[in-house]
Amino acid sequence: MANSSIIVRLELDHQLITFGDVAAAISKAGGDITSIDVIRPGKDTSIRDITIDVADTVESELVATLKQQDGIKLINVSDRTFLLHLGGKITTQPKIPIQNRDDLSKVYTPGVAKVCTSIAEDTNKAYSLTIKRNTVAVVSDGTAVLGLGDIGPHAAAPVMEGKAMLFKQLAGVDAFPICLDTKDTEEIIRTIKAISPIFGGINLEDISSPRCFEIEKRLEQELDIPVFHDDQHGTAIVVIAGLLNALKVVNKRIDQIRVVVNGIGAAGVSICKMLLAAGVKQLVPVDRDGAIVFGGKYEYPMWQWLAEQPQVEAASGLLGDVIHDADVFIGVSRGGVLSVEAVQSMGPDRIVFAMANPTPEIDPELAQPHVRVLATGRSDYPNQINNVLVFPGLFRGCLDCRAQLINEPMKLATARAIASVVSESELNEHYIIPSLFNENVVNKVRHAVIETAILTGVARRIPRDFR
Ligand SMILES: NC(=O)C1=CN([C@@H]2O[C@H](COP(=O)(O)OP(=O)(O)OC[C@H]3O[C@@H](n4cnc5c(N)ncnc54)[C@H](O)[C@@H]3O)[C@@H](O)[C@H]2O)C=CC1
Ligand SMILES: CC(=O)C(=O)O
Ligand SMILES: [Mg+2]
């Protein structure tokens, strides 16, 4: 499992303990000291910051050991991740400085008034005269944040800020995090519509199912800018991209594989739909209570839709029963729900995408010896299947061609574009999906999105490099 770097601030009583004892205790508890800063030296007592590299699994034990030690007063524990979040992760910045009254009278009143009037006469001018053409809202209600569940809008903010950073760094898109303090479907729709004039696109994020389906559908119908629920379609697109390449590695065809998708929420529904569109003929959707079966009756419209698809199997059972002989497992459910025994019962040349965040369905170290291709949603293992490969380039393309919406052909083109970044000669078990830092990803996705938007008639502008 992954390591973290923590910083502990300790006050040492020199009568009771030496620094050597402290270092030995840290090492015994599994920590590796990487730096020491003396904050307040002293003859009887001293205060030091000790930076320790420690496995996530033993971090709390190590801290408990230090707390119990005679002669040590633990003043504070912070880790670099927390430090990175101090004051939030993004800021807004003017493009030009206001240095004198003349500047002021142009960017603000009175000069700005004629620009406002011009937009009032033709709202399309908002694209050329405001931030609209490069700005996306990242909107969450905090109800399905990563795999953490309903943690509320305040707690969702660090994820939305993170997405905004990625939009900007990877694709130059200005994205703004918006965390709504309501779970009411109608209120969310109304609020997003009301704030939409300043945005060129809406990226819905971490909104739980089934409300996310209705919210996205209604906004798509009622707004003329692209609306994209990242956890549904971003995830489905990147899964298809990874699967296309993984199938090449194991030399299987998409119409011959049996696929189990675990967790039929926002991500799972969209993955199932896209798998069917991509040609999968044997699909087993599974949620908490077991498989969703062909011919079954379900309360959620999306589950009912799945139960009516002939490619969905009719045999019922829990995950452990239905996973037997499967070629592919795709998990978008919860951490730790897949056992090694279940993996071992799959067919030969197993493909396992354990994508729950932050804890995958199965510990990658446990799964690896039993599978041919393993992928997770995490950045600390090979084959990171994460929707971050999708949304920056996809919105870059949509903004550049002023797409009215994101249609199915654009999504499929995005999946193929991502898969194509890994060349045949590079492709192997540990490299089925490009890194998010691979500069070709955003460029290829942007290109595929614009080309497909133009071909399918949803582009409202032809970018210069396409003329
Ligand atoms: N790697 C990636 O790019 C992405 C990963 N995810 C991860 O996928 C997971 C689900 O995300 P969403 O679909 O947005 O959430 P969601 O809340 O819409 O859906 C989760 C579904 O999993 C089901 N579930 C819970 N426990 C289960 C179990 N033991 N067995 C089977 N099903 C179970 C729930 O009933 C629900 O239907 C989260 O862990 C999230 O972090 C989601 C989007 C992208
Ligand atoms: C990656 C992502 O969007 C999620 O885990 O929810
Ligand atoms: Mg998400």
Coordinates of C-alpha atoms and ligand atoms in Angstrom, one line a residue:
M1 CA 0.0 0.0 0.0
A2 CA 1.0 3.6 -0.4
N3 CA 3.3 5.7 1.8
S4 CA 2.7 9.1 3.2
S5 CA 5.1 11.7 4.4
I6 CA 4.0 13.1 7.8
I7 CA 5.6 15.8 10.0
V8 CA 5.4 15.4 13.7
R9 CA 6.3 18.2 16.0
L10 CA 7.6 16.8 19.3
E11 CA 8.8 18.4 22.6
L12 CA 11.5 16.3 24.1
D13 CA 12.3 16.2 27.8
H14 CA 16.0 15.5 27.8
Q15 CA 16.0 14.0 31.3
L16 CA 13.7 11.2 30.1
I17 CA 14.6 10.6 26.5
T18 CA 17.4 11.2 23.9
F19 CA 16.9 11.9 20.3
G20 CA 18.5 8.5 19.5
D21 CA 15.6 6.8 21.5
V22 CA 13.0 8.8 19.5
A23 CA 14.6 7.8 16.2
A24 CA 14.8 4.1 17.3
A25 CA 11.1 4.2 18.3
I26 CA 10.1 5.7 15.0
S27 CA 12.1 3.1 13.1
K28 CA 10.7 0.3 15.1
A29 CA 7.2 1.5 14.4
G30 CA 7.9 1.3 10.6
G31 CA 8.8 4.9 9.9
D32 CA 11.7 6.3 8.0
I33 CA 13.0 9.7 9.1
T34 CA 13.7 11.9 6.0
S35 CA 14.5 15.2 7.7
I36 CA 14.7 16.9 11.2
D37 CA 14.2 20.6 11.9
V38 CA 15.0 22.0 15.3
I39 CA 12.3 24.5 16.0
R40 CA 13.4 25.5 19.6
P41 CA 16.7 24.2 20.9
G42 CA 17.1 24.0 24.7
K43 CA 19.1 22.3 27.4
D44 CA 16.2 20.7 29.3
T45 CA 13.7 20.5 26.5
S46 CA 13.7 21.0 22.8
I47 CA 11.1 21.1 20.0
R48 CA 11.7 19.4 16.7
D49 CA 9.8 18.8 13.5
I50 CA 10.5 15.3 12.2
T51 CA 9.5 14.4 8.7
I52 CA 8.7 10.7 8.5
D53 CA 8.0 8.5 5.5
V54 CA 5.5 5.9 6.6
A55 CA 3.1 3.3 5.1
D56 CA -0.5 4.5 5.3
T57 CA -1.4 1.2 7.1
V58 CA 0.9 1.9 10.1
E59 CA 0.7 5.7 10.3
S60 CA -1.8 5.8 13.1
E61 CA 0.2 3.1 15.1
L62 CA 3.3 5.1 14.8
V63 CA 1.6 8.3 16.0
A64 CA 0.2 6.3 19.0
T65 CA 3.6 5.0 19.8
L66 CA 5.0 8.5 20.0
K67 CA 2.1 9.7 22.1
Q68 CA 2.7 6.9 24.7
Q69 CA 6.5 7.4 25.0
D70 CA 7.7 8.9 28.3
G71 CA 9.5 12.2 27.7
I72 CA 7.7 13.0 24.4
K73 CA 5.0 15.6 24.1
L74 CA 3.3 15.3 20.7
I75 CA 2.5 18.9 19.8
N76 CA 1.2 18.4 16.3
V77 CA 0.9 15.9 13.4
S78 CA 0.5 17.2 9.9
D79 CA 1.1 15.7 6.6
R80 CA 2.2 17.2 3.4
T81 CA -1.2 16.6 1.9
F82 CA -2.8 18.7 4.6
L83 CA -0.1 21.4 4.2
L84 CA -0.8 21.5 0.4
H85 CA -4.4 22.3 1.2
L86 CA -3.9 25.2 3.5
G87 CA -6.0 28.1 2.2
G88 CA -7.3 26.0 -0.7
K89 CA -5.6 25.1 -4.0
I90 CA -6.7 27.6 -6.6
T91 CA -7.0 31.4 -6.9
T92 CA -8.4 33.8 -9.5
Q93 CA -6.0 36.2 -11.2
P94 CA -6.6 39.3 -13.4
K95 CA -5.2 39.1 -16.9
I96 CA -4.1 42.7 -16.9
P97 CA -3.1 45.0 -14.0
I98 CA -5.2 48.1 -13.2
Q99 CA -2.5 50.7 -12.9
N100 CA -4.2 54.0 -13.3
R101 CA -7.6 55.7 -13.6
D102 CA -7.6 55.2 -17.4
D103 CA -7.2 51.5 -17.0
L104 CA -9.9 51.6 -14.3
S105 CA -12.3 53.4 -16.6
K106 CA -11.9 50.7 -19.2
V107 CA -12.1 47.5 -17.2
Y108 CA -14.7 48.9 -14.9
T109 CA -17.1 51.8 -15.1
P110 CA -17.8 53.8 -17.2
G111 CA -16.0 52.0 -20.1
V112 CA -17.3 48.5 -19.3
A113 CA -20.9 49.8 -19.8
K114 CA -20.7 49.7 -23.6
V115 CA -19.4 46.2 -23.5
C116 CA -22.3 45.2 -21.3
T117 CA -24.8 46.9 -23.7
S118 CA -23.2 45.1 -26.7
I119 CA -23.7 41.7 -24.9
A120 CA -27.3 42.7 -24.0
E121 CA -28.0 43.2 -27.7
D122 CA -26.5 39.8 -28.6
T123 CA -25.8 37.4 -25.8
N124 CA -23.6 35.3 -28.1
K125 CA -21.0 38.0 -27.6
A126 CA -20.6 36.7 -24.0
Y127 CA -18.3 34.1 -25.7
S128 CA -16.0 36.8 -27.1
L129 CA -16.2 39.5 -24.4
T130 CA -16.3 37.5 -21.1
I131 CA -14.6 34.5 -19.5
K132 CA -17.5 32.2 -20.7
R133 CA -15.6 30.7 -23.6
N134 CA -12.9 29.3 -21.4
T135 CA -14.7 28.6 -18.1
V136 CA -16.4 25.5 -16.7
A137 CA -18.3 25.0 -13.5
V138 CA -17.4 21.9 -11.5
V139 CA -20.6 21.3 -9.5
S140 CA -21.2 18.9 -6.7
D141 CA -23.7 18.5 -3.9
G142 CA -21.2 16.4 -1.9
T143 CA -23.4 13.3 -1.9
A144 CA -21.0 10.7 -3.6
V145 CA -17.6 12.1 -3.1
L146 CA -15.0 9.7 -4.4
G147 CA -16.0 6.5 -2.5
L148 CA -16.5 8.4 0.7
G149 CA -20.3 8.8 0.2
D150 CA -22.5 11.7 1.4
I151 CA -19.9 13.9 3.2
G152 CA -21.6 17.2 2.3
P153 CA -20.8 20.2 0.2
H154 CA -18.0 21.7 2.5
A155 CA -16.1 18.4 2.6
A156 CA -16.5 18.0 -1.2
A157 CA -14.6 21.2 -2.0
P158 CA -11.1 19.8 -1.9
V159 CA -12.0 17.3 -4.7
M160 CA -13.7 20.0 -6.7
E161 CA -10.7 22.3 -6.3
G162 CA -8.5 19.5 -7.4
K163 CA -10.5 19.0 -10.5
A164 CA -10.3 22.7 -11.2
M165 CA -6.5 22.5 -10.9
L166 CA -6.4 19.6 -13.4
F167 CA -8.6 21.4 -15.8
K168 CA -6.2 24.4 -15.8
Q169 CA -2.9 22.6 -15.7
L170 CA -3.7 20.0 -18.3
A171 CA -5.9 21.9 -20.7
G172 CA -5.8 25.6 -19.9
V173 CA -9.5 25.5 -19.0
D174 CA -10.5 27.9 -16.2
A175 CA -12.7 25.8 -13.9
F176 CA -14.6 27.0 -10.8
P177 CA -15.6 24.7 -7.9
I178 CA -19.2 25.1 -6.8
C179 CA -20.5 23.0 -3.9
L180 CA -24.3 23.2 -3.4
D181 CA -25.9 23.0 0.0
T182 CA -29.0 21.1 -1.2
K183 CA -29.8 17.6 -2.3
D184 CA -33.1 18.5 -3.9
T185 CA -33.0 17.6 -7.6
E186 CA -35.2 20.5 -8.7
E187 CA -33.3 23.0 -6.6
I188 CA -29.9 21.7 -8.0
I189 CA -31.3 22.0 -11.6
R190 CA -32.7 25.5 -10.9
T191 CA -29.4 26.7 -9.3
I192 CA -27.2 25.4 -12.0
K193 CA -29.4 26.9 -14.7
A194 CA -29.3 30.2 -12.8
I195 CA -25.5 30.4 -12.6
S196 CA -25.0 29.0 -16.1
P197 CA -24.6 32.4 -18.1
I198 CA -21.0 32.8 -17.1
F199 CA -20.0 29.3 -17.9
G200 CA -19.2 27.6 -21.2
G201 CA -19.8 24.1 -19.8
I202 CA -21.0 22.3 -16.7
N203 CA -19.0 19.4 -15.2
L204 CA -21.2 17.6 -12.7
E205 CA -19.2 15.8 -10.1
D206 CA -19.8 13.3 -7.2
I207 CA -23.6 13.6 -7.2
S208 CA -25.1 10.3 -6.1
S209 CA -27.3 8.1 -8.2
P210 CA -30.2 8.0 -9.1
R211 CA -30.6 11.8 -8.8
C212 CA -27.5 12.4 -11.0
F213 CA -29.3 10.9 -14.0
E214 CA -32.3 13.2 -13.8
I215 CA -30.2 16.3 -13.0
E216 CA -27.9 15.7 -16.0
K217 CA -30.8 14.8 -18.4
R218 CA -32.8 17.9 -17.5
L219 CA -29.8 20.2 -17.7
E220 CA -28.9 18.8 -21.1
Q221 CA -32.4 19.5 -22.3
E222 CA -32.6 23.0 -20.8
L223 CA -29.2 24.5 -21.3
D224 CA -27.3 25.2 -24.6
I225 CA -23.9 24.5 -23.2
P226 CA -22.3 21.0 -22.7
V227 CA -23.3 19.3 -19.4
F228 CA -21.3 16.2 -18.5
H229 CA -21.6 14.1 -15.4
D230 CA -17.9 13.1 -15.0
D231 CA -18.5 10.1 -12.7
Q232 CA -20.8 8.6 -15.3
H233 CA -19.3 9.3 -18.6
G234 CA -15.8 10.3 -17.8
T235 CA -15.4 7.0 -16.0
A236 CA -17.1 5.0 -18.7
I237 CA -15.0 6.6 -21.5
V238 CA -11.7 5.8 -19.7
V239 CA -12.8 2.3 -18.8
I240 CA -13.6 1.6 -22.5
A241 CA -10.2 3.1 -23.4
G242 CA -8.4 0.8 -20.9
L243 CA -10.5 -2.2 -21.8
L244 CA -9.8 -1.8 -25.6
N245 CA -6.1 -1.9 -24.9
A246 CA -6.3 -4.6 -22.2
L247 CA -8.1 -6.9 -24.6
K248 CA -5.3 -6.5 -27.1
V249 CA -2.8 -7.6 -24.4
V250 CA -4.8 -10.8 -23.6
N251 CA -5.8 -11.3 -27.2
K252 CA -9.5 -11.4 -26.6
R253 CA -12.4 -9.8 -28.6
I254 CA -14.9 -7.5 -27.0
D255 CA -17.8 -9.5 -28.3
Q256 CA -16.5 -12.7 -26.7
I257 CA -15.9 -11.6 -23.1
R258 CA -18.0 -11.9 -20.0
V259 CA -17.9 -8.7 -18.0
V260 CA -18.9 -8.2 -14.3
V261 CA -19.5 -4.6 -13.3
N262 CA -19.8 -4.1 -9.6
G263 CA -21.5 -1.0 -8.2
I264 CA -24.4 0.1 -10.5
G265 CA -24.5 3.7 -9.4
A266 CA -23.5 6.8 -11.5
A267 CA -20.3 5.3 -12.9
G268 CA -21.5 1.7 -13.2
V269 CA -24.7 2.5 -15.2
S270 CA -22.7 4.6 -17.7
I271 CA -20.0 1.9 -17.9
C272 CA -22.6 -0.8 -18.6
K273 CA -24.2 1.4 -21.3
M274 CA -21.0 2.1 -23.0
L275 CA -19.8 -1.6 -22.8
L276 CA -23.0 -2.6 -24.6
A277 CA -22.5 0.1 -27.2
A278 CA -18.9 -1.1 -27.7
G279 CA -20.2 -4.6 -28.4
V280 CA -20.1 -6.6 -25.1
K281 CA -22.5 -9.6 -25.4
Q282 CA -22.3 -11.0 -21.9
L283 CA -22.8 -8.5 -19.1
V284 CA -23.4 -9.0 -15.4
P285 CA -24.2 -5.8 -13.5
V286 CA -24.0 -6.3 -9.7
D287 CA -24.9 -4.1 -6.8
R288 CA -25.1 -4.5 -3.0
D289 CA -27.9 -7.1 -3.2
G290 CA -26.4 -9.1 -6.0
A291 CA -26.8 -9.3 -9.8
I292 CA -29.3 -7.2 -11.7
V293 CA -30.8 -9.9 -14.0
F294 CA -32.4 -10.0 -17.4
G295 CA -36.2 -10.0 -16.9
G296 CA -36.0 -8.7 -13.3
K297 CA -38.1 -5.9 -11.9
Y298 CA -36.3 -2.9 -10.4
E299 CA -37.3 0.4 -8.8
Y300 CA -34.6 2.5 -10.4
P301 CA -35.3 3.2 -14.1
M302 CA -31.7 2.7 -15.1
W303 CA -31.6 -0.8 -13.4
Q304 CA -34.9 -1.6 -15.1
W305 CA -33.4 -0.5 -18.5
L306 CA -30.4 -2.9 -17.9
A307 CA -32.8 -5.7 -17.0
E308 CA -34.3 -5.3 -20.4
Q309 CA -31.1 -5.7 -22.4
P310 CA -30.6 -9.1 -23.9
Q311 CA -26.9 -9.1 -23.2
V312 CA -27.5 -8.9 -19.5
E313 CA -27.4 -12.4 -17.9
A314 CA -30.5 -13.9 -16.3
A315 CA -28.7 -15.9 -13.5
S316 CA -28.9 -14.3 -10.1
G317 CA -26.4 -14.4 -7.2
L318 CA -24.0 -12.3 -5.1
L319 CA -20.7 -11.1 -6.5
G320 CA -18.9 -14.2 -5.3
D321 CA -21.3 -16.4 -7.2
V322 CA -21.6 -14.6 -10.5
I323 CA -17.9 -13.7 -10.9
H324 CA -17.0 -17.3 -11.7
D325 CA -15.4 -17.6 -15.2
A326 CA -15.7 -13.9 -15.9
D327 CA -13.0 -12.4 -18.2
V328 CA -13.3 -8.9 -16.8
F329 CA -14.2 -7.4 -13.4
I330 CA -14.9 -3.7 -13.3
G331 CA -15.4 -2.3 -9.8
V332 CA -16.9 1.1 -9.2
S333 CA -18.5 0.3 -5.8
R334 CA -16.6 0.4 -2.5
G335 CA -13.2 -0.4 -1.2
G336 CA -12.4 -4.0 -0.2
V337 CA -15.5 -5.8 -1.6
L338 CA -13.6 -8.2 -3.9
S339 CA -11.9 -11.2 -2.4
V340 CA -8.8 -13.0 -3.7
E341 CA -10.9 -16.2 -3.9
A342 CA -13.4 -14.4 -6.1
V343 CA -10.6 -13.2 -8.4
Q344 CA -9.2 -16.8 -8.6
S345 CA -12.5 -18.1 -9.7
M346 CA -12.5 -15.9 -12.8
G347 CA -11.5 -17.2 -16.2
P348 CA -8.0 -17.3 -17.6
D349 CA -6.1 -14.1 -18.4
R350 CA -8.2 -12.1 -16.0
I351 CA -8.6 -8.3 -16.3
V352 CA -9.5 -6.5 -13.1
F353 CA -10.2 -2.8 -12.9
A354 CA -10.7 -2.1 -9.2
M355 CA -11.6 1.6 -9.4
A356 CA -13.2 2.6 -6.2
N357 CA -11.4 5.6 -4.7
P358 CA -9.5 6.1 -2.5
T359 CA -9.5 2.4 -1.6
P360 CA -9.9 -0.1 -4.5
E361 CA -12.3 -3.1 -4.4
I362 CA -9.2 -5.3 -3.8
D363 CA -5.8 -4.4 -2.5
P364 CA -3.7 -4.3 -5.7
E365 CA -0.8 -6.1 -4.0
L366 CA -3.2 -9.0 -3.2
A367 CA -4.8 -9.1 -6.6
Q368 CA -1.7 -8.7 -8.8
P369 CA -0.4 -12.3 -8.6
H370 CA -3.7 -13.6 -9.8
V371 CA -4.5 -11.4 -12.7
R372 CA -3.1 -10.6 -16.1
V373 CA -4.1 -7.0 -16.3
L374 CA -4.8 -4.9 -13.1
A375 CA -5.8 -1.3 -13.0
T376 CA -7.0 1.0 -10.2
G377 CA -8.2 4.6 -9.9
R378 CA -5.1 5.5 -8.0
S379 CA -2.0 7.4 -9.1
D380 CA 0.4 5.3 -7.0
Y381 CA 0.0 2.1 -9.1
P382 CA 0.5 1.4 -12.8
N383 CA -2.6 1.6 -15.1
Q384 CA -4.5 4.4 -13.4
I385 CA -7.9 4.3 -14.8
N386 CA -9.3 7.7 -13.8
N387 CA -11.6 10.1 -15.4
V388 CA -8.9 12.8 -15.2
L389 CA -7.7 11.4 -18.6
V390 CA -11.0 12.5 -20.0
F391 CA -12.5 15.8 -18.7
P392 CA -9.7 18.2 -19.5
G393 CA -9.3 17.4 -23.2
L394 CA -13.0 16.8 -23.6
F395 CA -14.0 20.2 -22.3
R396 CA -11.0 21.8 -24.1
G397 CA -12.4 20.5 -27.4
C398 CA -16.0 21.4 -26.5
L399 CA -15.1 25.0 -25.6
D400 CA -12.9 25.4 -28.7
C401 CA -15.7 24.4 -31.0
R402 CA -18.5 25.7 -28.8
A403 CA -20.2 22.4 -28.8
Q404 CA -23.9 22.6 -27.8
L405 CA -23.7 19.2 -26.1
I406 CA -21.6 16.1 -25.7
N407 CA -23.1 13.2 -27.8
E408 CA -22.4 9.5 -27.8
P409 CA -20.1 9.6 -30.9
M410 CA -18.0 12.3 -29.1
K411 CA -17.7 10.0 -26.1
L412 CA -16.6 7.0 -28.1
A413 CA -14.2 9.1 -30.1
T414 CA -12.6 10.2 -26.8
A415 CA -12.2 6.6 -25.6
R416 CA -10.5 5.6 -28.9
A417 CA -8.3 8.7 -28.7
I418 CA -7.1 7.9 -25.2
A419 CA -6.5 4.2 -26.1
S420 CA -4.5 5.3 -29.2
V421 CA -2.0 7.3 -27.1
V422 CA -0.4 3.9 -26.1
S423 CA 1.2 2.5 -29.3
E424 CA 1.2 -1.2 -30.1
S425 CA 4.9 -1.4 -29.4
E426 CA 4.5 0.2 -25.9
L427 CA 1.4 -1.8 -24.9
N428 CA 1.8 -4.4 -22.1
E429 CA 0.1 -5.6 -18.9
H430 CA 1.4 -2.7 -16.9
Y431 CA 0.8 0.0 -19.6
I432 CA -2.7 -0.2 -21.0
I433 CA -3.6 3.5 -20.4
P434 CA -1.5 6.6 -20.8
S435 CA -0.4 8.7 -17.9
L436 CA -2.3 11.9 -17.3
F437 CA 1.0 13.7 -17.7
N438 CA 1.4 12.4 -21.3
E439 CA 0.9 15.6 -23.3
N440 CA -0.6 13.6 -26.2
V441 CA -3.7 12.8 -24.2
V442 CA -5.3 16.2 -24.1
N443 CA -4.3 17.0 -27.7
K444 CA -5.6 13.8 -29.1
V445 CA -8.8 14.0 -27.1
R446 CA -9.4 17.6 -28.1
H447 CA -8.9 16.7 -31.7
A448 CA -11.2 13.7 -31.6
V449 CA -13.9 15.7 -29.8
I450 CA -13.8 18.7 -32.2
E451 CA -13.7 16.5 -35.3
T452 CA -16.7 14.4 -34.1
A453 CA -18.6 17.5 -32.9
I454 CA -18.3 19.0 -36.4
L455 CA -19.2 15.7 -38.1
T456 CA -22.3 15.3 -36.0
G457 CA -23.4 18.9 -36.3
V458 CA -23.1 20.1 -32.7
A459 CA -20.1 22.4 -33.2
R460 CA -21.1 26.1 -33.3
R461 CA -17.6 27.3 -34.3
I462 CA -14.8 25.8 -36.4
P463 CA -11.5 26.3 -34.6
R464 CA -8.7 27.8 -36.7
D465 CA -6.7 24.5 -36.8
F466 CA -9.7 22.8 -38.4
R467 CA -10.4 25.3 -41.1
Ligands
LIG1 N1 -11.4 5.8 -11.0 C1 -12.3 6.7 -11.4 O1 -12.1 7.4 -12.4 C2 -13.6 6.8 -10.8 C3 -13.9 6.0 -9.7 N2 -15.1 6.1 -9.1 C4 -15.3 5.4 -7.9 O2 -16.4 4.5 -8.1 C5 -17.1 4.4 -6.9 C6 -18.6 4.7 -7.2 O3 -18.8 6.0 -7.6 P1 -20.2 6.6 -8.1 O4 -20.7 5.7 -9.2 O5 -20.0 8.0 -8.4 O6 -21.0 6.4 -6.8 P2 -22.6 6.0 -6.6 O7 -22.9 6.3 -5.2 O8 -23.4 6.6 -7.6 O9 -22.6 4.4 -6.8 C7 -22.0 3.5 -6.0 C8 -22.8 2.2 -6.2 O10 -22.1 1.1 -5.6 C9 -23.0 0.3 -4.9 N3 -22.4 -0.4 -3.9 C10 -22.0 0.0 -2.6 N4 -21.4 -1.1 -2.0 C11 -21.4 -2.1 -2.8 C12 -21.0 -3.4 -2.7 N5 -20.5 -3.9 -1.6 N6 -21.2 -4.3 -3.8 C13 -21.7 -3.8 -4.9 N7 -22.2 -2.5 -5.1 C14 -22.0 -1.7 -4.0 C15 -24.1 1.3 -4.4 O11 -25.3 0.7 -4.0 C16 -24.2 2.2 -5.6 O12 -25.2 1.7 -6.5 C17 -16.5 5.4 -5.9 O13 -15.6 4.6 -5.1 C18 -15.7 6.3 -6.8 O14 -14.6 6.8 -6.1 C19 -16.1 6.9 -9.6 C20 -15.9 7.7 -10.7 C21 -14.6 7.7 -11.3
LIG2 C1 -12.2 10.1 -9.9 C2 -13.5 10.5 -9.4 O1 -14.2 11.3 -10.0 C3 -14.1 9.8 -8.3 O2 -13.5 8.9 -7.7 O3 -15.2 10.1 -7.9
MG3 MG -15.9 11.9 -9.0

